[in-house]
Each structure stands twice: as C-alpha cells, then as structure tokens.
C-alpha cells in the first residue's frame, strides 16, 4: 500500500516542531495534526455520535455497523467493528481514525502509523471522560465552540437530574448486561457512575473490575430492588431472558415486579446522549420525581 506523503503527521517525536497541534490519547500516544482532519473514520458508535453532535458529521467517511445515530450515520460506509480490515480503512483515505481502546489491535495501529494515518484512542471509564473527549475532538477539528456549548448543555442536564434524585431514598440496582454468564457494571465504568447520579446503589459496587461477572449467590445476598435490562437489536437482553429472572422469587425486584428496560444505545454508549440516558434511568429508579418541574433543554 502506498504511504501518505503529506497532510497529517503522527507518532514520531521528531515531528513535534511541525505543528503545535499535538494531542495525547488515552493510550498515552502522542498524535500530531498539521491541520484539522477532513476525512474521519469512527470505530465506535459513541465517537460517531460525538462527531455529529459537534457538527463534524460531514467529515465522517466511515463508521461501524452499529453506528445508527443520528440517522445520517447509517448512510456512511461501514468498515467493521472489533476487527476492521486494513484495506477497507485505507481505501477511504482517512486523515484521522478515532477508535475505542478495547478493540483496536496494536498490530493494526502499527500498520496504520506506517502509512501515516493517525489513530486516536479513546477510553471512556467515567462520565468526566465523555466531557473531555468532546472537548478534545472539538479542538482537533477546529470545533471548540460547538464542543464547549455541547458540554455545557450536557453538564446542566446532568445537574438537573442529580438535583431531582439527591434527596430520594437510594434504590439498589442490578444492571444486567448479560444473563448467562451474568455480567454487570462495576466501579470504573461510567454506567456505575450514572446509576449513582440517578439515585441508585449498584449492587456490584464491591467488584474489582468495571464489568464483573457475578454469581447468583452474590445477587441473592445483595438483593436488588430493581433489575434493569438493556434493550435493542445489538446489545439487548431478550424478553425470554428477562422473564427467566422471575424464577428467583425471593429477590425484592421480582417480588415488587421491578423488572425494567432501558435502550442499550442510550445507556451503554458514553457519548452526548448520556444526559438522556441518565434521565430515563432516574425515571426508572424514582418515578415519583419525574413530576417535578424541569427546565427546557
């Protein structure tokens, strides 16, 4: 494959003098951009949503098959997800690839760097990471004004939801990412933070990993007040799997018929719609508070 001769430079410390536009990604890699990218590949739905939300949708040339919001994202060329093909990526002539840390393999990153195609890695472990990534993408794309406005709106939205729930009695929550084996969210995940902001207590709070596997013995001991299941084609828990939980009749959530659903593409994506995800989560945990006055958004 032909190497890129000009444009955006990446990866080599001796290039630092070329441009002051230097950015450090969440893998600790320094990326130098000679100018704002005009052809971007996004390898995560959350990244795609952030790019569109700051007005850079027209610069996006490739996305994953799971990038379905906003509607315009569905029209972009699909390049795969956990194992994108190198030739497919290069064929789109990108001058920036933005990818989640957990999926892109080091050998693929190395090959892209050899071709002078910069790769910027994002890892969203906290709610604050979402704000930071919006700001970083805004600076990279000369859209800091839009990114700042988006961040302010999102912070205000989250603050309003937190104000609604802060005086409510905390509700014990189990978020079921997968039933068999049982996988949920723990400390170190942004969803765990959202549960707390929504007025909940995560029953997996003692876990040592962000996405732990739990035994039913632990669940029965922690006795959640509510079970929440993500729904959707790609990441949803089927209705039959949800109903199977009713056999655990001693659980408070089952006794009280508190088996609830939330769209996976909202709660599972660390992007600009986490405010809406938090609002829905708060409504599930504390439905009485959703009658309180809310400011327009």
mmCIF file of N, CA and C in Angstrom, residues 8 21 40 50 59 62 75 81 128 140 211 228 260 265:
data_model
loop_
_atom_site.group_PDB
_atom_site.id
_atom_site.type_symbol
_atom_site.label_atom_id
_atom_site.label_comp_id
_atom_site.label_asym_id
_atom_site.label_seq_id
_atom_site.Cartn_x
_atom_site.Cartn_y
_atom_site.Cartn_z
ATOM 1 N N UNK A 8 -1.507 15.000 7.478
ATOM 2 C CA UNK A 8 -1.493 14.874 8.922
ATOM 3 C C UNK A 8 -0.371 13.944 9.332
ATOM 4 N N UNK A 21 -0.208 21.496 17.105
ATOM 5 C CA UNK A 21 -1.440 20.743 17.297
ATOM 6 C C UNK A 21 -1.096 19.313 17.724
ATOM 7 N N UNK A 40 -12.678 11.450 8.380
ATOM 8 C CA UNK A 40 -12.543 10.754 9.666
ATOM 9 C C UNK A 40 -13.271 9.416 9.616
ATOM 10 N N UNK A 50 -20.593 11.707 19.009
ATOM 11 C CA UNK A 50 -19.895 12.933 19.417
ATOM 12 C C UNK A 50 -19.520 13.775 18.205
ATOM 13 N N UNK A 59 -17.661 15.338 7.870
ATOM 14 C CA UNK A 59 -16.265 14.909 7.790
ATOM 15 C C UNK A 59 -16.093 13.420 8.056
ATOM 16 N N UNK A 62 -16.362 6.968 7.393
ATOM 17 C CA UNK A 62 -16.519 5.559 7.692
ATOM 18 C C UNK A 62 -16.925 5.354 9.136
ATOM 19 N N UNK A 75 -25.856 6.151 6.729
ATOM 20 C CA UNK A 75 -25.519 6.260 5.313
ATOM 21 C C UNK A 75 -24.018 6.209 5.061
ATOM 22 N N UNK A 81 -15.969 -3.502 13.042
ATOM 23 C CA UNK A 81 -16.027 -3.015 14.424
ATOM 24 C C UNK A 81 -14.825 -3.513 15.219
ATOM 25 N N UNK A 128 -16.825 12.008 33.325
ATOM 26 C CA UNK A 128 -15.950 13.127 33.005
ATOM 27 C C UNK A 128 -15.150 12.860 31.735
ATOM 28 N N UNK A 140 -9.430 19.194 18.002
ATOM 29 C CA UNK A 140 -8.791 18.545 16.856
ATOM 30 C C UNK A 140 -9.427 18.988 15.539
ATOM 31 N N UNK A 211 -16.517 -4.375 34.544
ATOM 32 C CA UNK A 211 -17.617 -5.185 34.004
ATOM 33 C C UNK A 211 -17.499 -6.606 34.556
ATOM 34 N N UNK A 228 -32.542 -3.970 35.857
ATOM 35 C CA UNK A 228 -32.659 -3.177 34.640
ATOM 36 C C UNK A 228 -31.970 -3.914 33.502
ATOM 37 N N UNK A 260 -37.221 -3.744 34.753
ATOM 38 C CA UNK A 260 -37.380 -2.591 33.896
ATOM 39 C C UNK A 260 -36.415 -2.643 32.717
ATOM 40 N N UNK A 265 -28.661 1.522 23.381
ATOM 41 C CA UNK A 265 -27.900 2.522 22.632
ATOM 42 C C UNK A 265 -27.844 3.868 23.355
#
